[in-house]
mmCIF file of C-alpha atoms in Angstrom:
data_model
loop_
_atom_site.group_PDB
_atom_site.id
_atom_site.type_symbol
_atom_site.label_atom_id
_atom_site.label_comp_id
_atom_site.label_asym_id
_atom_site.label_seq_id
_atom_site.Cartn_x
_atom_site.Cartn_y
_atom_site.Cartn_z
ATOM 1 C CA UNK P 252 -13.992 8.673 50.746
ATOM 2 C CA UNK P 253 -16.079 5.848 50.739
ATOM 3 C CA UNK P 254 -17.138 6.538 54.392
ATOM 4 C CA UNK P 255 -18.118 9.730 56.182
ATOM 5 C CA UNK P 256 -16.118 10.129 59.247
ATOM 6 C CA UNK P 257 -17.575 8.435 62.364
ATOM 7 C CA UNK P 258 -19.143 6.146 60.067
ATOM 8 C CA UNK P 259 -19.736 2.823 61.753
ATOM 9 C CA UNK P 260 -21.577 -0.651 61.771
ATOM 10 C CA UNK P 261 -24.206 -2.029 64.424
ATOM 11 C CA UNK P 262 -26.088 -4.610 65.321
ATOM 12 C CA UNK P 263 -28.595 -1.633 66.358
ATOM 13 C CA UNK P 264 -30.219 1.130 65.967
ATOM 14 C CA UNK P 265 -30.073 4.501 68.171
ATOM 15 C CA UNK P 266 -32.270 7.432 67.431
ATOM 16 C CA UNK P 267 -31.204 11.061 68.399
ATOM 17 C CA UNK P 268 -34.154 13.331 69.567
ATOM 18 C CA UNK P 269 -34.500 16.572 71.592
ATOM 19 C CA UNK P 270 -31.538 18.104 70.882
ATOM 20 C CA UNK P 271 -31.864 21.533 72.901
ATOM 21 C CA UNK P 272 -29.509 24.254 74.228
ATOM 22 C CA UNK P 273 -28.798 26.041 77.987
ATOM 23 C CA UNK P 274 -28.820 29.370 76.137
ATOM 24 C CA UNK P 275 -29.150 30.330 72.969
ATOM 25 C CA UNK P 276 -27.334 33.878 73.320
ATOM 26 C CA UNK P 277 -23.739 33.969 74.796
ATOM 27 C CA UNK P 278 -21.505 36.424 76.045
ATOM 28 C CA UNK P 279 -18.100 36.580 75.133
ATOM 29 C CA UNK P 280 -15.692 33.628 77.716
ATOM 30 C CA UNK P 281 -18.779 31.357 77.359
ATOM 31 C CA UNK P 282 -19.223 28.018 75.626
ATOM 32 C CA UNK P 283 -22.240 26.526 74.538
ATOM 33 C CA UNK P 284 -23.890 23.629 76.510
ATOM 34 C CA UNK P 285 -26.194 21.236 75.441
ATOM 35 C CA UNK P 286 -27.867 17.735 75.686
ATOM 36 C CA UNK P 287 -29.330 15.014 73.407
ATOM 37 C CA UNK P 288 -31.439 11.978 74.164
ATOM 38 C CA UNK P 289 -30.173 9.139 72.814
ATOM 39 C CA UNK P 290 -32.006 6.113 71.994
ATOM 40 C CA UNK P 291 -31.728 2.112 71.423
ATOM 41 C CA UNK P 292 -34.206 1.597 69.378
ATOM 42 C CA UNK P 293 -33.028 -2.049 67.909
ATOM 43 C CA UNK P 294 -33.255 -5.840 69.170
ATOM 44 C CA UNK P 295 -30.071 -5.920 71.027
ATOM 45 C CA UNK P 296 -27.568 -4.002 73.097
ATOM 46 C CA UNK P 297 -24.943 -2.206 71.993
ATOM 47 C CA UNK P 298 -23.092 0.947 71.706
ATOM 48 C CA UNK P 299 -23.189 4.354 70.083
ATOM 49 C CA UNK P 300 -19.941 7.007 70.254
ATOM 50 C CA UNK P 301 -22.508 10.690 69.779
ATOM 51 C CA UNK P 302 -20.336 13.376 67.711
ATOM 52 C CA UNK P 303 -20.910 17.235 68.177
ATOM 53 C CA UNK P 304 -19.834 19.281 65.522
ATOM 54 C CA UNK P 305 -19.912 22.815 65.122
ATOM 55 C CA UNK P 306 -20.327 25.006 62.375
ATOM 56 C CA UNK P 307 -19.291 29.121 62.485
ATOM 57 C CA UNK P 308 -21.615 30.709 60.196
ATOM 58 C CA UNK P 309 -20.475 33.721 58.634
ATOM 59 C CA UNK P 310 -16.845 34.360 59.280
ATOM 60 C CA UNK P 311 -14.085 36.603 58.167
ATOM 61 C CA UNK P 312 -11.926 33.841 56.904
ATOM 62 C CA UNK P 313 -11.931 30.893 54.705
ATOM 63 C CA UNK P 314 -12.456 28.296 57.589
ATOM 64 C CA UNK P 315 -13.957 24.427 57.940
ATOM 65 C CA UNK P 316 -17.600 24.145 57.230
ATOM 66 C CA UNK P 317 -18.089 22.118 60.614
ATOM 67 C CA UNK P 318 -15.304 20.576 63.041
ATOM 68 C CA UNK P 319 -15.624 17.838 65.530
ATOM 69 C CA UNK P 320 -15.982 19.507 69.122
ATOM 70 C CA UNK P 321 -16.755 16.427 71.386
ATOM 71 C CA UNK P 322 -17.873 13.199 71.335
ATOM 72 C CA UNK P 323 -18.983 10.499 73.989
ATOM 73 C CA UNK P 324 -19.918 7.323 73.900
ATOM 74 C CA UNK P 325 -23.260 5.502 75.631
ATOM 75 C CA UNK P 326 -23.968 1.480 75.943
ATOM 76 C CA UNK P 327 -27.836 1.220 75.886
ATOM 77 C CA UNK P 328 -29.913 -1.986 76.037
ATOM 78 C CA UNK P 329 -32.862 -2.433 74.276
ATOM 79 C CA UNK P 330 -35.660 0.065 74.574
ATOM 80 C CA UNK P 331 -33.281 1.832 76.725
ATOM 81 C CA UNK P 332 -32.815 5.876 76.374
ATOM 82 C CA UNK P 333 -30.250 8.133 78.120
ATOM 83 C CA UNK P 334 -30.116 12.135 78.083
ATOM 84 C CA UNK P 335 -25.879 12.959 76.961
ATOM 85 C CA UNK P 336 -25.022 16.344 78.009
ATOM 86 C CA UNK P 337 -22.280 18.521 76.927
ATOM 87 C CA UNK P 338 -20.214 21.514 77.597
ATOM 88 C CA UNK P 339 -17.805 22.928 74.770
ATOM 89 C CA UNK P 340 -15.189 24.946 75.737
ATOM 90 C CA UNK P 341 -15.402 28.645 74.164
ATOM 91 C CA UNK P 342 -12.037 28.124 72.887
ATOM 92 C CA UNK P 343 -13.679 25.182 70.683
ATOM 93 C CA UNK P 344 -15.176 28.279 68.661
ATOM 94 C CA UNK P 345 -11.961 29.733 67.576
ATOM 95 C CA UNK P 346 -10.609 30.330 64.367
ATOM 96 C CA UNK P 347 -7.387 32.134 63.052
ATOM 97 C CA UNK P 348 -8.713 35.542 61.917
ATOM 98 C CA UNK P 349 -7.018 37.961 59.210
ATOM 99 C CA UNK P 350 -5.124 39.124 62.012
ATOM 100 C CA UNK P 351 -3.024 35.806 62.654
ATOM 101 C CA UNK P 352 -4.839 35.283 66.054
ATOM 102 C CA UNK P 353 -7.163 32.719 67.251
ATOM 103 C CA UNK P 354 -10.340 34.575 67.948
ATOM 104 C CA UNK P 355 -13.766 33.439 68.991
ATOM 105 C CA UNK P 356 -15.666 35.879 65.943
ATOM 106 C CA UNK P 357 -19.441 37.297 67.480
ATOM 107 C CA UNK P 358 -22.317 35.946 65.395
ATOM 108 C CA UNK P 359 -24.525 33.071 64.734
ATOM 109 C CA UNK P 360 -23.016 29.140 65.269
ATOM 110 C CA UNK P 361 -24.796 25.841 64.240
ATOM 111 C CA UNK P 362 -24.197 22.684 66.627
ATOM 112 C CA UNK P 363 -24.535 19.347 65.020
ATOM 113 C CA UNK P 364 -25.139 16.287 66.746
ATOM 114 C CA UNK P 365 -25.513 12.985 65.314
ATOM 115 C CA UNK P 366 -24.197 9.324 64.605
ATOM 116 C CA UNK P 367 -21.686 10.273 61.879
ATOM 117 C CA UNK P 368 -20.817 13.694 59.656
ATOM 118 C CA UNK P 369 -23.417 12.349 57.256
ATOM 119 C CA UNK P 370 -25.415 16.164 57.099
ATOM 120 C CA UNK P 371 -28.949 14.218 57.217
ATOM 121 C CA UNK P 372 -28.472 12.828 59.910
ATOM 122 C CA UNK P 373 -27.518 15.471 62.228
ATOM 123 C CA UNK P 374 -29.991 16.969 64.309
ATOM 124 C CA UNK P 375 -29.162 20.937 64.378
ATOM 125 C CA UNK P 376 -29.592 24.321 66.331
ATOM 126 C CA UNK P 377 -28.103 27.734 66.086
ATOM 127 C CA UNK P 378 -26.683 29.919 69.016
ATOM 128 C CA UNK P 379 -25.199 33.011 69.117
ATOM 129 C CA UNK P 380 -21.796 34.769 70.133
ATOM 130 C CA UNK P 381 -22.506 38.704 71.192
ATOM 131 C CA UNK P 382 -20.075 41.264 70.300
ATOM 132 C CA UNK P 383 -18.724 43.246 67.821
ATOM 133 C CA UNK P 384 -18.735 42.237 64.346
ATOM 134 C CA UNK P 385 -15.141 41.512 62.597
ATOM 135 C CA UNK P 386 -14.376 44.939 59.836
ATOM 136 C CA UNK P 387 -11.743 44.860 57.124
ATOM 137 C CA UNK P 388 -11.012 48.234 58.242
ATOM 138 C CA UNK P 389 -9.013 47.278 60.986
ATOM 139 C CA UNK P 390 -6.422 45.698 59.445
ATOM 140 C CA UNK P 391 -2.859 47.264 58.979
ATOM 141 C CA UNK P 392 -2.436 48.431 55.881
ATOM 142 C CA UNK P 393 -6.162 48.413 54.459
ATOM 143 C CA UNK P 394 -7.273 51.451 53.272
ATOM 144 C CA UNK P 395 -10.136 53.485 54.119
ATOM 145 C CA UNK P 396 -12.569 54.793 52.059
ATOM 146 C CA UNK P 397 -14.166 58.446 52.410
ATOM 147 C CA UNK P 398 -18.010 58.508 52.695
#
Protein backbone atom coordinates (compact mmCIF):
# COMPACT_ATOMS: atom_id res chain seq x y z
CA UNK A 1 0.00 0.00 0.00
CA UNK A 2 1.23 3.25 -0.50
CA UNK A 3 -0.22 4.39 2.90
CA UNK A 4 -0.22 2.77 6.32
CA UNK A 5 -3.65 2.64 7.66
CA UNK A 6 -4.76 5.76 9.60
CA UNK A 7 -2.39 7.55 7.56
CA UNK A 8 -3.43 11.15 7.22
CA UNK A 9 -2.49 14.85 6.27
CA UNK A 10 -2.37 18.05 8.64
CA UNK A 11 -1.84 21.32 8.79
CA UNK A 12 -0.23 20.28 12.33
CA UNK A 13 1.60 18.54 14.34
CA UNK A 14 0.50 16.42 17.60
CA UNK A 15 3.01 14.67 19.74
CA UNK A 16 2.04 11.52 21.83
CA UNK A 17 3.81 11.30 25.30
CA UNK A 18 3.18 9.45 28.60
CA UNK A 19 1.59 6.65 27.49
CA UNK A 20 0.97 4.63 30.87
CA UNK A 21 -1.32 1.81 32.09
CA UNK A 22 -4.04 1.31 35.28
CA UNK A 23 -2.42 -2.10 35.82
CA UNK A 24 -0.02 -3.85 34.32
CA UNK A 25 -1.17 -7.47 35.58
CA UNK A 26 -4.83 -8.58 34.88
CA UNK A 27 -7.01 -11.16 35.96
CA UNK A 28 -8.99 -13.07 33.75
CA UNK A 29 -12.84 -10.76 32.75
CA UNK A 30 -10.56 -7.66 32.80
CA UNK A 31 -9.53 -5.28 30.03
CA UNK A 32 -6.74 -3.11 29.96
CA UNK A 33 -7.11 0.69 30.57
CA UNK A 34 -4.99 3.31 29.68
CA UNK A 35 -4.32 7.04 28.78
CA UNK A 36 -2.09 9.15 26.47
CA UNK A 37 -1.36 12.85 26.40
CA UNK A 38 -1.81 14.20 23.32
CA UNK A 39 -0.28 17.23 22.03
CA UNK A 40 -0.63 20.25 19.35
CA UNK A 41 2.49 21.04 18.89
CA UNK A 42 2.08 23.07 15.34
CA UNK A 43 0.97 26.76 14.28
CA UNK A 44 -2.65 26.10 13.95
CA UNK A 45 -5.63 24.14 15.18
CA UNK A 46 -6.68 21.13 14.10
CA UNK A 47 -7.50 17.60 14.69
CA UNK A 48 -5.96 14.24 15.45
CA UNK A 49 -8.20 10.69 15.40
CA UNK A 50 -5.48 8.56 18.32
CA UNK A 51 -5.46 4.67 17.28
CA UNK A 52 -4.84 1.86 19.95
CA UNK A 53 -3.70 -1.22 18.70
CA UNK A 54 -2.94 -4.28 20.37
CA UNK A 55 -0.59 -6.87 19.86
CA UNK A 56 -0.92 -10.71 21.64
CA UNK A 57 2.50 -11.82 22.07
CA UNK A 58 3.02 -15.37 22.05
CA UNK A 59 -0.06 -17.24 21.06
CA UNK A 60 -1.16 -20.68 20.15
CA UNK A 61 -2.34 -19.75 16.74
CA UNK A 62 -1.29 -18.05 13.65
CA UNK A 63 -3.07 -14.66 14.49
CA UNK A 64 -2.65 -10.66 13.39
CA UNK A 65 0.53 -9.11 14.53
CA UNK A 66 -1.52 -6.04 16.01
CA UNK A 67 -5.38 -5.11 15.48
CA UNK A 68 -7.08 -1.83 15.87
CA UNK A 69 -8.89 -1.83 19.41
CA UNK A 70 -10.15 1.86 19.68
CA UNK A 71 -9.67 5.01 18.46
CA UNK A 72 -10.87 8.66 19.37
CA UNK A 73 -10.51 11.68 18.06
CA UNK A 74 -9.31 15.23 19.91
CA UNK A 75 -9.49 19.00 18.31
CA UNK A 76 -6.55 20.86 20.03
CA UNK A 77 -5.48 24.48 19.43
CA UNK A 78 -2.17 25.52 19.42
CA UNK A 79 0.07 24.74 22.34
CA UNK A 80 -2.89 22.99 23.60
CA UNK A 81 -2.50 19.29 25.31
CA UNK A 82 -5.28 16.91 26.46
CA UNK A 83 -4.85 13.50 28.52
CA UNK A 84 -7.24 10.60 26.12
CA UNK A 85 -8.13 7.77 28.23
CA UNK A 86 -9.24 4.40 27.32
CA UNK A 87 -10.86 1.25 28.37
CA UNK A 88 -10.70 -1.94 26.01
CA UNK A 89 -13.05 -4.42 26.48
CA UNK A 90 -11.41 -7.95 27.49
CA UNK A 91 -13.21 -9.41 24.69
CA UNK A 92 -10.92 -7.01 22.40
CA UNK A 93 -8.10 -9.65 23.41
CA UNK A 94 -9.66 -12.62 21.87
CA UNK A 95 -8.56 -14.81 19.33
CA UNK A 96 -9.93 -18.15 17.81
CA UNK A 97 -7.76 -20.82 19.52
CA UNK A 98 -7.01 -24.50 18.13
CA UNK A 99 -10.09 -25.32 19.75
CA UNK A 100 -12.51 -23.23 17.38
CA UNK A 101 -13.38 -20.84 20.32
CA UNK A 102 -12.71 -17.29 20.90
CA UNK A 103 -10.52 -17.23 23.93
CA UNK A 104 -8.73 -14.44 25.72
CA UNK A 105 -5.03 -16.71 25.87
CA UNK A 106 -2.98 -15.74 29.54
CA UNK A 107 0.37 -14.09 28.79
CA UNK A 108 2.10 -10.97 27.88
CA UNK A 109 0.12 -8.16 25.39
CA UNK A 110 1.71 -5.00 23.78
CA UNK A 111 -0.67 -1.80 23.43
CA UNK A 112 0.19 0.57 20.70
CA UNK A 113 -0.84 3.98 20.53
CA UNK A 114 -0.06 6.40 17.96
CA UNK A 115 -1.06 8.64 14.86
CA UNK A 116 -1.10 5.83 12.27
CA UNK A 117 0.10 1.83 12.16
CA UNK A 118 3.43 3.24 11.06
CA UNK A 119 5.53 0.87 13.99
CA UNK A 120 7.89 4.05 14.75
CA UNK A 121 5.63 5.94 15.62
CA UNK A 122 3.75 4.12 18.16
CA UNK A 123 4.48 4.66 21.61
CA UNK A 124 4.31 1.02 23.38
CA UNK A 125 3.81 -0.94 26.75
CA UNK A 126 3.27 -4.51 27.69
CA UNK A 127 0.59 -5.94 30.18
CA UNK A 128 -0.21 -9.12 31.18
CA UNK A 129 -3.21 -11.70 31.15
CA UNK A 130 -2.86 -14.31 34.34
CA UNK A 131 -3.80 -17.80 33.92
CA UNK A 132 -2.99 -20.89 32.62
CA UNK A 133 -0.88 -21.24 29.70
CA UNK A 134 -2.58 -22.79 26.35
CA UNK A 135 -0.96 -26.93 25.92
CA UNK A 136 -1.23 -28.94 22.73
CA UNK A 137 -2.07 -31.68 24.95
CA UNK A 138 -5.46 -30.79 25.34
CA UNK A 139 -6.64 -31.13 22.16
CA UNK A 140 -8.84 -34.13 20.93
CA UNK A 141 -7.03 -36.35 19.23
CA UNK A 142 -3.30 -35.22 20.07
CA UNK A 143 -1.31 -37.69 21.43
CA UNK A 144 0.57 -37.86 24.51
CA UNK A 145 3.90 -38.61 25.00
CA UNK A 146 5.34 -40.85 27.98
CA UNK A 147 8.08 -39.15 30.10
Amino acid sequence: PRFPFGFGLSYTRFEYSNLRLEKAQLKRGEGPKLSVDIANVGARGGSEIAQVYLSDLVTSVTWVNKSLVAFARVTLAPGEKQTLSFEIPEERLALVDAYERRVVEPGEFELLVGPSSIDSELLKLRFTVEGEAFSFAGIPGVARHAS
